[in-house]
XYZ file of C-alpha atoms in Angstrom:
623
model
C 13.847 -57.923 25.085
C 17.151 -56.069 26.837
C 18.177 -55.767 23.667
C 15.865 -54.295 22.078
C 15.311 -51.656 24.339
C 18.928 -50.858 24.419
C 17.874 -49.995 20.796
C 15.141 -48.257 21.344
C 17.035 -46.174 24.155
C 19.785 -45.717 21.315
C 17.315 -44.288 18.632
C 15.584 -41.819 20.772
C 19.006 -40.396 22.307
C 19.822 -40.120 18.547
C 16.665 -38.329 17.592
C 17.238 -35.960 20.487
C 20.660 -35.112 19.178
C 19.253 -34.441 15.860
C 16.430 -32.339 17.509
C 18.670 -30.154 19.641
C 21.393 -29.780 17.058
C 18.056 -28.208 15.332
C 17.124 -26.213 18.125
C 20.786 -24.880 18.552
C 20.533 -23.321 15.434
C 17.197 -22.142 15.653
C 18.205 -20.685 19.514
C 21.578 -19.915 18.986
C 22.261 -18.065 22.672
C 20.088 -20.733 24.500
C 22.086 -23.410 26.734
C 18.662 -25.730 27.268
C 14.942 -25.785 25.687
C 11.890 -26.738 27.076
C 9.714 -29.083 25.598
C 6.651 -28.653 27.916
C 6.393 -26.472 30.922
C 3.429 -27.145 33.068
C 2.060 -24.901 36.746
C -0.643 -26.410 37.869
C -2.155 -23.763 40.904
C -4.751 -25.104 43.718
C -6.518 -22.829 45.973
C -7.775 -23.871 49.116
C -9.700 -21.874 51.760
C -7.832 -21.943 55.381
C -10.202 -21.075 57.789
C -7.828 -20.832 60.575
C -6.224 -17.465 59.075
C -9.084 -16.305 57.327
C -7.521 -16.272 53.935
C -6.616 -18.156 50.647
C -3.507 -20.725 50.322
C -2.054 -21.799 46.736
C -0.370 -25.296 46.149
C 2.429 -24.294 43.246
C 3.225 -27.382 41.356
C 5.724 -26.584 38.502
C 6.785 -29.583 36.009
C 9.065 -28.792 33.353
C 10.771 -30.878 30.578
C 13.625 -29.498 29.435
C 16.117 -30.858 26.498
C 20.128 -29.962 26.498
C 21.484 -27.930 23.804
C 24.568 -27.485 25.095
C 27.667 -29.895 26.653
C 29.727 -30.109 29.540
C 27.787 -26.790 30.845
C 26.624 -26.194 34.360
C 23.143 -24.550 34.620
C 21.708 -23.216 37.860
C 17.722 -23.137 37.974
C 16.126 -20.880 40.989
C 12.668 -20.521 42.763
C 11.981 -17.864 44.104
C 9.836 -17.911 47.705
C 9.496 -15.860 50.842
C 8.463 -15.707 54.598
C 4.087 -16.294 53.227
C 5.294 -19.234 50.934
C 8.375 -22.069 50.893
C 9.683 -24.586 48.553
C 8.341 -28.184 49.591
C 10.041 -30.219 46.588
C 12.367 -29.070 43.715
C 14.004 -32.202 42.435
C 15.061 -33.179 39.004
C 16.216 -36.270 36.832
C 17.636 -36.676 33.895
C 17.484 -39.139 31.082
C 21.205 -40.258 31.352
C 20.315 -40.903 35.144
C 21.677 -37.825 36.798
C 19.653 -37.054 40.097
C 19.387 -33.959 42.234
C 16.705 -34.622 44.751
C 15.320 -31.933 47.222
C 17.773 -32.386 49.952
C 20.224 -31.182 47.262
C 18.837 -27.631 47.133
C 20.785 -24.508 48.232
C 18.656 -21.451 49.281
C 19.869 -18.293 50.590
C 18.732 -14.313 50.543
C 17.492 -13.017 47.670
C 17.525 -9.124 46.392
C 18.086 -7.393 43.593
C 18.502 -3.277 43.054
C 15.379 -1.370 43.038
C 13.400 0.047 45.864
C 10.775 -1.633 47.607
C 12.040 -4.926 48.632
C 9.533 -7.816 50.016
C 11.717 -10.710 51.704
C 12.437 -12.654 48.460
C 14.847 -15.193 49.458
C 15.747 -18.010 46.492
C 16.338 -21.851 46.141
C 18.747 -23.501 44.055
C 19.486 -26.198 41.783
C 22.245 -27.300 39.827
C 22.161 -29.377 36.799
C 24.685 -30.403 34.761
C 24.338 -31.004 30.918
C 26.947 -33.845 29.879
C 25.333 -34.817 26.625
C 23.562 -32.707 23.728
C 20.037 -33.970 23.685
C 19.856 -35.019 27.144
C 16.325 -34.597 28.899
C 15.789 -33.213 32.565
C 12.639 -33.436 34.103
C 12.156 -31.234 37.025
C 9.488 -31.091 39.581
C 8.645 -28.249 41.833
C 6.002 -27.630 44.681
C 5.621 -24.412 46.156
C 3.115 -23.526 49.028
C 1.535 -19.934 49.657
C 0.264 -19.425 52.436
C -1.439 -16.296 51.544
C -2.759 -15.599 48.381
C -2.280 -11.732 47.969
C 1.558 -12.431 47.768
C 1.069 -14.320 44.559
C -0.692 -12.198 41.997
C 1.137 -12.612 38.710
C 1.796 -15.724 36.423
C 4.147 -15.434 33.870
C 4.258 -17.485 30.787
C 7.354 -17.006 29.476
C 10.685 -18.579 31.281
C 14.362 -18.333 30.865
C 14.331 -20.537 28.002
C 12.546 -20.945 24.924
C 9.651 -23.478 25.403
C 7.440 -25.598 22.536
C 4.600 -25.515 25.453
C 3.568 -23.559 28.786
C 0.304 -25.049 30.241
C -0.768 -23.058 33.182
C -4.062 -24.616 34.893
C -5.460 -22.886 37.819
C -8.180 -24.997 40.395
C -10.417 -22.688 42.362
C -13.053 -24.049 44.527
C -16.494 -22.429 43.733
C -17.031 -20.896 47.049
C -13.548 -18.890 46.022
C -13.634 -15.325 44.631
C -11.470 -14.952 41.926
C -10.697 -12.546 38.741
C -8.452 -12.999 36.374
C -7.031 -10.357 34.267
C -5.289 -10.529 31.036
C -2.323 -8.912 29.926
C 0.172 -8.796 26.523
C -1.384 -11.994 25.034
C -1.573 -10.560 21.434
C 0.806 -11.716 18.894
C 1.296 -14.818 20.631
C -0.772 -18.263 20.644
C -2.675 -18.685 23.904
C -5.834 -20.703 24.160
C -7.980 -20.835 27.471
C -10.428 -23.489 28.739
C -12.712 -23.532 31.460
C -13.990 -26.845 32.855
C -15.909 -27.885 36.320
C -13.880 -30.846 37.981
C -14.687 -32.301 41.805
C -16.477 -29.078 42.409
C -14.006 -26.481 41.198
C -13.811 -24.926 38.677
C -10.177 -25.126 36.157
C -9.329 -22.707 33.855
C -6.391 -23.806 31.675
C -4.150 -21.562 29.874
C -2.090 -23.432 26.940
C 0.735 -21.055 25.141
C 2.879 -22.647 21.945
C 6.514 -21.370 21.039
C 7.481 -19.029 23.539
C 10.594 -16.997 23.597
C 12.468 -16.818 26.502
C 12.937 -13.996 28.467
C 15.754 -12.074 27.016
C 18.692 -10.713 28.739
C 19.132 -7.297 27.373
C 20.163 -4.047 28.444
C 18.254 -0.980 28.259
C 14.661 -2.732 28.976
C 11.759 -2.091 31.251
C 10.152 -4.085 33.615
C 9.204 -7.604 32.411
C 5.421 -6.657 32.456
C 5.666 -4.255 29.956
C 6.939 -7.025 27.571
C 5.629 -10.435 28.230
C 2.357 -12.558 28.055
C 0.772 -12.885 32.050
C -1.827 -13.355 34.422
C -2.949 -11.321 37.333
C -4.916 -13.246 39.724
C -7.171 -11.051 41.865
C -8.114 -13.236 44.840
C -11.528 -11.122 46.408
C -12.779 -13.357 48.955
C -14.642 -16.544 49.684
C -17.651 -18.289 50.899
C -18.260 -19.810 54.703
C -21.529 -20.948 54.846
C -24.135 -17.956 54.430
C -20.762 -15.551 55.070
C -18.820 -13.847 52.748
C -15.229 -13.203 53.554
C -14.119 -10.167 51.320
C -10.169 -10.592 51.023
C -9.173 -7.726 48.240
C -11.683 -6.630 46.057
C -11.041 -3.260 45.020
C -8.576 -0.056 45.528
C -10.239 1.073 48.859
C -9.547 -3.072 50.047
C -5.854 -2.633 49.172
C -5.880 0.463 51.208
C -7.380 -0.657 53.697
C -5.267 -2.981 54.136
C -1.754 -1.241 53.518
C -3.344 1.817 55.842
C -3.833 -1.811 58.603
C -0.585 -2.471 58.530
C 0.568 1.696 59.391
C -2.443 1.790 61.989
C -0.054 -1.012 63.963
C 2.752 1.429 64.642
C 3.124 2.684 67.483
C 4.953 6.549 66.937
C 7.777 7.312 69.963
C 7.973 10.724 68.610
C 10.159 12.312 71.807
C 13.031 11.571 70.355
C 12.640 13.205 67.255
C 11.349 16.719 68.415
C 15.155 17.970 69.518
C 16.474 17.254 66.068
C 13.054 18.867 64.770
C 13.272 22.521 66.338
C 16.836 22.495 65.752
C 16.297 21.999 61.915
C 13.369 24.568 61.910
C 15.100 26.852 64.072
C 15.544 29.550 61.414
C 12.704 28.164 59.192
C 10.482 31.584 58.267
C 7.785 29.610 55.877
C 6.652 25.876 55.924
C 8.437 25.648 52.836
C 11.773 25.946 54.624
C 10.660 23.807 57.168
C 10.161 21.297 54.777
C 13.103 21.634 52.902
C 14.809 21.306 56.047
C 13.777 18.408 57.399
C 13.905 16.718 53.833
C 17.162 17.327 53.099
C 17.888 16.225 56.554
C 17.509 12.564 55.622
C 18.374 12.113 52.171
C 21.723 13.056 53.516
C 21.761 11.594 57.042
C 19.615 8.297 56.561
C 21.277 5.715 54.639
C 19.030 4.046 52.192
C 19.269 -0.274 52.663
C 16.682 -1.832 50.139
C 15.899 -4.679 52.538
C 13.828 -6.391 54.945
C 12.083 -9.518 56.269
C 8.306 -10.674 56.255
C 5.774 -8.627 56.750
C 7.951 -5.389 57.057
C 8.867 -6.014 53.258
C 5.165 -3.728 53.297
C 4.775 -2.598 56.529
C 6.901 0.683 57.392
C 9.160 0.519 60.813
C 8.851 2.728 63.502
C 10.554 6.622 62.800
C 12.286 6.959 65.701
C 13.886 3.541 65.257
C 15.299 4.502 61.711
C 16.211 7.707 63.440
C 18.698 6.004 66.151
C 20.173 3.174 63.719
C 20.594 6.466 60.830
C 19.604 3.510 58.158
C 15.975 2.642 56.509
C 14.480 1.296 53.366
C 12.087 3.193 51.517
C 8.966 2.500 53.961
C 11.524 3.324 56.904
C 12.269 6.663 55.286
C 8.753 8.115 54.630
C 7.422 7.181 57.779
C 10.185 8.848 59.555
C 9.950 12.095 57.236
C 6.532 12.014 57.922
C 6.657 12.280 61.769
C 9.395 14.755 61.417
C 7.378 16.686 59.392
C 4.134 16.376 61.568
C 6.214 17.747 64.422
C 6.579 20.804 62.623
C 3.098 21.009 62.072
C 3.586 20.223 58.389
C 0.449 17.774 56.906
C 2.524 14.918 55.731
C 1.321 11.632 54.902
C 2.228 8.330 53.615
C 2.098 7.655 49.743
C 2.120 4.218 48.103
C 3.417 4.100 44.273
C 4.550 1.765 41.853
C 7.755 3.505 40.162
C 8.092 2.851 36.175
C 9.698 -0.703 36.555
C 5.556 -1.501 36.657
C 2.822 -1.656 33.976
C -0.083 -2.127 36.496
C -1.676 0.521 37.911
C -5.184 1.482 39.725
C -7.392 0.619 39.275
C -6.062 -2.818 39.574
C -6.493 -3.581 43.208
C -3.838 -6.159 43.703
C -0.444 -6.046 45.582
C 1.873 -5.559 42.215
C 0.667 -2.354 41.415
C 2.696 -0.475 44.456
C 6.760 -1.073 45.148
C 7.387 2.038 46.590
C 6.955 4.015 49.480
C 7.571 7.843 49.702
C 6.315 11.138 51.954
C 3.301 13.794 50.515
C 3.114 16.988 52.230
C 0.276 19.309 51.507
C 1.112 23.098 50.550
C -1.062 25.612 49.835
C -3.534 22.989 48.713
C -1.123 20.985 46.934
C 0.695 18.075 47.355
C 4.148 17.543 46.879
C 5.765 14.220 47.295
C 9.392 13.715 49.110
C 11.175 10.679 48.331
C 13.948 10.312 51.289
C 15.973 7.320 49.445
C 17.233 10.071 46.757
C 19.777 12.195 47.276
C 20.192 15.987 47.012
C 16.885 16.049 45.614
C 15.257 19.329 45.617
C 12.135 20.211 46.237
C 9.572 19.954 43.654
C 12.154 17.773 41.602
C 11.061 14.145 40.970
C 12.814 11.031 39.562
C 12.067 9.959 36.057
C 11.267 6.328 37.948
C 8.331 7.814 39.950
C 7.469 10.690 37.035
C 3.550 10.164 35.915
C 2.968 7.161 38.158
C -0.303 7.431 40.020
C 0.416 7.991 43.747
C -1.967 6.389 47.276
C -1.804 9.392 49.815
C -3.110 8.794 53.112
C -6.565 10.696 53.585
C -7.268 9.630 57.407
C -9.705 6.438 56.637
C -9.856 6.520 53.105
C -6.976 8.002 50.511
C -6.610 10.036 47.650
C -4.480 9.009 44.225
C -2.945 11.920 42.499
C -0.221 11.685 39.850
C 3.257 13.027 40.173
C 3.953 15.883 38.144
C 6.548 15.090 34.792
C 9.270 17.258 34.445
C 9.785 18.614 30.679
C 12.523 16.500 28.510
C 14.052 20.217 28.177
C 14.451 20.463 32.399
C 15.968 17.160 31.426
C 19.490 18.470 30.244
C 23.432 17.224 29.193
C 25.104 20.326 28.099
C 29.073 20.255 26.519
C 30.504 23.513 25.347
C 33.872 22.665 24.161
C 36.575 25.517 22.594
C 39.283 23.592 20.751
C 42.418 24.722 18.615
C 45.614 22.630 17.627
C 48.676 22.367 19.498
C 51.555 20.695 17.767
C 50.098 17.204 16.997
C 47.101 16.772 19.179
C 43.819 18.903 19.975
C 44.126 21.122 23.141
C 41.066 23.345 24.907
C 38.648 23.698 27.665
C 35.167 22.731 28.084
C 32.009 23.325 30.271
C 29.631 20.755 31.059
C 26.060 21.215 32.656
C 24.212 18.717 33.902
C 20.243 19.134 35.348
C 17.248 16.995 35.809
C 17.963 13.336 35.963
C 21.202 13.625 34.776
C 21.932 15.754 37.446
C 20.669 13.612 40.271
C 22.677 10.549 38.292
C 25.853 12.537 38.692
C 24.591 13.218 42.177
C 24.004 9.560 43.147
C 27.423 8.087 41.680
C 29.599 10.636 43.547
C 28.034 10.848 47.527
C 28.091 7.149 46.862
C 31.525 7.103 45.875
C 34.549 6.877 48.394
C 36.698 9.542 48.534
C 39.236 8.567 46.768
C 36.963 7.152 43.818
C 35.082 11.077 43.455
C 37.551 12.100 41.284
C 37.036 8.987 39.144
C 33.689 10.126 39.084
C 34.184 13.394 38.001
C 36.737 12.940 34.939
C 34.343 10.111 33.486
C 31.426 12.648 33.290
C 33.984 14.920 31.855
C 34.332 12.459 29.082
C 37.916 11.311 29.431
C 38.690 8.279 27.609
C 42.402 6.908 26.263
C 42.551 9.168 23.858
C 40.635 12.882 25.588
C 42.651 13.509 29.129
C 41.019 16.339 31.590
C 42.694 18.217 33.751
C 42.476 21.367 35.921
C 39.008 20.139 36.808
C 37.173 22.941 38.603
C 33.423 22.739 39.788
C 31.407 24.785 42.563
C 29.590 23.716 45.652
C 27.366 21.048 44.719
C 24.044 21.963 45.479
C 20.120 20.788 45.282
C 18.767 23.975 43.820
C 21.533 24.170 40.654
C 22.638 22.700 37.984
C 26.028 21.106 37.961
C 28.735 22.631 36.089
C 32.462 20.886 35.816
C 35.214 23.273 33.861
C 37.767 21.828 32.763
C 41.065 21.706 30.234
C 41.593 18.792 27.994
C 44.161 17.385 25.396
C 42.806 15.117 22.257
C 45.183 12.881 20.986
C 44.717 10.746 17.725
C 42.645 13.649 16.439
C 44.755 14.435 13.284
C 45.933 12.985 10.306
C 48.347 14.882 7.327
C 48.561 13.867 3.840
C 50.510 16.095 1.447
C 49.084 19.425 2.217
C 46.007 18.212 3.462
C 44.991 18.207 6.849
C 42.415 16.452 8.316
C 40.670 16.789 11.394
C 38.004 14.933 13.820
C 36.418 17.208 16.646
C 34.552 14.352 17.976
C 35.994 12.524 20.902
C 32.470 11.096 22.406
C 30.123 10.051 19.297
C 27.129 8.957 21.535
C 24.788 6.150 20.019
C 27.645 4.983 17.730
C 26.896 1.199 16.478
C 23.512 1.110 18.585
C 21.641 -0.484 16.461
C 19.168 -3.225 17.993
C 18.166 -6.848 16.997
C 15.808 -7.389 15.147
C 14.099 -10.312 16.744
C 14.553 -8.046 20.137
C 11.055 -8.225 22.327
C 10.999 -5.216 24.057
C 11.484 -1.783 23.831
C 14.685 0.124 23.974
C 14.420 1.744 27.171
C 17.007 4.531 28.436
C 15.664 4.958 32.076
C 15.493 8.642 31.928
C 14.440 10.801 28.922
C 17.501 11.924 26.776
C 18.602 15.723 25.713
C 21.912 16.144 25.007
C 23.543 18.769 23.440
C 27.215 19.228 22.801
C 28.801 22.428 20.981
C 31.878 22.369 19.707
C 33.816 25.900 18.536
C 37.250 24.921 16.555
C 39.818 27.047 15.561
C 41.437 26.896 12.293
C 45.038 27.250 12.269
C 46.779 29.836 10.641
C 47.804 29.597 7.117
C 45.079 27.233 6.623
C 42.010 27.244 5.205
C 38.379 24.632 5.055
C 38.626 22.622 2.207
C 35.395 20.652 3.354
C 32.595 19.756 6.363
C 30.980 17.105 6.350
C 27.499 16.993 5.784
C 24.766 17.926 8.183
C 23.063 15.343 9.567
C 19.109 15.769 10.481
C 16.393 12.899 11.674
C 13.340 13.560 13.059
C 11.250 10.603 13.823
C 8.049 10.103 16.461
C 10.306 8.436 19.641
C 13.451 10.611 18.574
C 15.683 13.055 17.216
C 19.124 13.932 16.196
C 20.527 16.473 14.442
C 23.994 17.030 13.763
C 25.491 20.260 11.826
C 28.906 22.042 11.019
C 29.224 25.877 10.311
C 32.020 28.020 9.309
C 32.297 31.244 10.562
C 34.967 32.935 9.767
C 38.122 31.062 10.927
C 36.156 29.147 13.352
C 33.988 25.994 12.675
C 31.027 25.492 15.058
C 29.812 21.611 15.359
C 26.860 20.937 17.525
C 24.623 17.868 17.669
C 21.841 17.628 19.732
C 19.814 13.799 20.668
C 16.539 13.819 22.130
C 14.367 11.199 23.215
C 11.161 12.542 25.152
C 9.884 9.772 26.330
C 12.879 7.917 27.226
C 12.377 5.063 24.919
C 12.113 3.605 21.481
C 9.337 1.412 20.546
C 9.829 -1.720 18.958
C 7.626 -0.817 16.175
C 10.287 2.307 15.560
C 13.482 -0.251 15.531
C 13.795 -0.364 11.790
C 14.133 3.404 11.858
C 16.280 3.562 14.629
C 18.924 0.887 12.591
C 18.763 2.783 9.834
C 19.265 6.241 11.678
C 22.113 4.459 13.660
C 23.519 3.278 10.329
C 23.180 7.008 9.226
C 24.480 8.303 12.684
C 28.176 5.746 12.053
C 29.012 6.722 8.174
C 28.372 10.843 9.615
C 31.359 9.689 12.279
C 33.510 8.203 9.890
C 33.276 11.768 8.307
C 36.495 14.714 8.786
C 37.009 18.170 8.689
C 39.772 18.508 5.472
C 41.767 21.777 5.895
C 44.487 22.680 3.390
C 47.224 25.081 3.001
């Protein structure tokens, strides 16, 4: 008997070779694959805190498709929830067991930060084929905190089951999001008095690691579980069950502070000391912190939502976002300015209101009314004018404070022309490289990214700063870099002088020339098996113009042909003109809404192809 199951153990290992060598070719980047993935969610009233726990218990299956290879699997938990088990075996008798895990702090850069701390396993794939079960059990002790179920995980996966067990006396909606094109089946079944609804999905992808790429709901197949209330006897217990319930109870958390507003009324009249309109006042006491309250993205329990006291972000000179709005709002209320709290989800987020759960909001910023309009002040950006907004907060619907109840307004967009990279460069030849000057202007969200990488630059790095935006590489040097005061209200301007080396090439009397140093978007193309959209972060308008002077005794044999696509997510249009003895190239790229859809990829390949071979073109000059 031993012996046969010695060769029983022998044929499956050798059928899971053959399977992943299979899968490797099939997943070529993946390191593992998961057979079957199963979450199996319990609710459960808890009548001591009047709310709704979760049981999390996560079984996955996964097969190695790669050897010798240390992979590190995380769970993700915070101060409402904790990891009870996360253990895992594998079939060549490897054993991590729960007293194994590492956990530590968890953030990551954006700007509303809950207190996401992590756990940690590591496994260790010695053999190709080899099988790890792992076994997870997370506990939630509040509901709200866990609205979205993802289907998709880091690595392909032949099956995700997702069952969810809610006790009939529970109040619960779920909403649907990104299922088409993939195949997801859902049951619904009554079991020991609850009721189970059981997602199964076949042949998921895993979730890609790209760059350029919006938020992960945007993308991929989930759930949204809207927890309303439950049942006590003959009383209803109403949890979250619409917008004005998530107000209420964000607005709970703000009624808790407790203002100490003395110490902030020196620094107040001596900002508005000159002030003549509320606008100045304003302006005053908004650019005030943007550039004297540093911006952490941090902090623990229930403070991940609830703001901390002004004055305290006041004396430490430090805040996240909540910190930041609450303190320019009692600045601004001491200079009898109607500021309130806002609550908005920046453009990392598909959901929006109506949807009256807690993952439609990860932001926090300041709205003041003027002359019957709003205007919203976000303190964690720097040298941001008035009436300017981020692209990241651009459209998104917006919570203002209206005493008990609130009002949602969207922030205004700004124009993809307001939007603006501007290079005027005046070149000529000096012996046997390229010499000039140049003028670039930056505005919009390119000026507040130029903004943001040099105040958060050390002084030594500024400069750094300043000759990358220039556009120095190995082969174009700046010097005599000159721009003005840097200021909110204008556009940036950096003058400069430059030599361009490796510009030139002679063949008998032929001489050719490049006047291209930069040649944005050059081999951009996409994947075609990429799942989401290309996505730039801020809407693109760039326009460079290049005047060339041609050397005496010489005259333009041939320019390369103009280059002009026009397609629904973009544009670019490249041209050369002679006039006279000077050649004029300009190209221009705009993309309004600051991404490419994936149903536009196969044009954007083949305007990318287009975009290369229109490069690899020269300006031929001859004697």
């Amino acid at each position: 008997m031993i012996n046969l199951l010695k060769v029983s153990q022998s044929h499956q290992a050798q059928s899971n070779v053959d399977q992943a060598k299979e899968l490797q070719i099939k997943y070529k980047d993946a390191e593992m694959y998961l057979l079957k993935s199963e979450d199996n969610l319990k609710l459960e009233k808890n009548l001591g805190t009047k709310n709704v726990t979760i049981k999390y218990a996560k079984a996955n299956q996964y097969m190695a498709l790669r050897i010798n290879k240390d992979i590190s699997l995380f769970e993700y938990y915070d101060n409402s929830s904790n990891v009870i088990e996360f253990k895992a075996k594998s079939s060549l008798n490897q054993k991590r067991e729960t007293a194994n895990k590492y956990c530590g702090t968890y953030s990551q850069r954006d700007i509303f930060f809950d207190d996401s701390k992590f756990c940690t396993q590591k496994l260790t794939l010695k053999e190709l084929g080899e099988i790890w079960d792992v076994n997870v059990l997370l506990v939630y002790n509040d509901a709200k905190y866990l609205n979205t179920i993802y289907f998709n995980e880091d690595y392909p996966s032949k099956e995700k089951v997702i069952s969810i067990t809610v006790p009939k006396d529970v109040d619960m909606e779920i909403k649907e999001f990104n299922f088409e094109g993939y195949t997801i089946t859902k049951t619904e079944k009554e079991e020991g008095g609850a009721k189970v609804i059981t997602y199964t999905a076949s042949n998921l992808p895993g979730v890609e690691s790209v760059n350029f790429k919006q938020g992960i709901q945007f993308t991929y197949p989930h759930v949204v579980m809207l927890i309303k209330g439950y049942k006590q006897g003959n009383q209803t217990v109403n949890l979250i069950s619409s917008v004005d319930d998530l107000y209420k109870w964000n607005k709970g958390l703000v009624n808790q502070l407790n203002p100490n507003t003395t110490v902030l009324k020196t620094k107040v009249d001596e900002l508005i000391a000159n002030a003549k309109t509320d606008s100045e006042k304003i302006e005053a006491i908004y650019y005030w912190v943007q550039d004297n309250i540093r911006y952490i993205a941090f902090e623990e329990g229930i403070a991940g939502f609830k703001p901390e006291e002004a004055h305290k972000v006041y004396e430490k000179k430090y805040g996240d976002c909540k910190g930041m709005a609450n303190l320019l709002k009692e600045m601004l209320k001491l200079a009898n300015i109607d500021a309130r709290l806002t609550w908005i989800g920046t453009n990392s987020l598909m959901h929006d209101f109506p949807l009256p759960a807690l993952c439609v909001n990860n932001h926090m910023i300041c709205a003041v009314k003027l002359n019957n309009q709003f205007i919203f002040l976000d303190g964690t950006e720097k040298k941001c004018a008035l009436n300017e907004y981020a692209e990241r907060i651009q459209g998104r619907q917006a919570m203002i404070e209206n005493n008990d109840g609130y009002i949602i307004e969207k922030v205004p967009v700004t124009p993809v022309q307001e939007d603006l990279v501007e290079r005027n460069l005046t070149m000529k030849i000096d012996g046997e490289k390229i010499v000039g000057s140049g003028t670039n202007r930056y505005k919009g969200e390119s000026k507040r990214d130029f903004f943001y990488k040099f105040f958060n630059s050390e002084n030594d790095k500024k400069e750094a700063v300043v000759k990358d935006y220039a556009g120095e590489n190995s082969n174009f040097k700046v010097s005599n870099i000159h721009y003005d005061e840097l200021k909110r209200n204008a556009d940036v301007k950096l003058n400069y002088d430059f030599s361009f080396q490796n510009a030139m090439s002679v063949y008998n009397n032929e001489l050719y020339v490049s006047l291209d140093f930069s040649k944005p978007f050059t081999n951009f193309k996409v994947e075609k098996d990429r799942l989401s959209d290309l996505y730039f972060g801020k809407k693109i308008n760039e326009i460079y113009k290049t005047e060339f002077n041609v050397p005496e005794g010489y005259k333009v044999q041939n320019l390369p042909s103009n280059l002009i696509i026009k397609e629904d997510d973009f544009e670019f249009k490249l041209t050369y003109e002679q006039t006279g003895n000077k050649i004029l190239y300009t190209k221009s790229f705009v993309i309004s809404d600051a991404k490419v859809r994936k149903k536009n990829f196969d044009k954007w390949n083949a305007s990318i192809g287009k975009l290369n071979k229109f490069y690899q073109e020269q300006i031929t000059l001859t004697k």
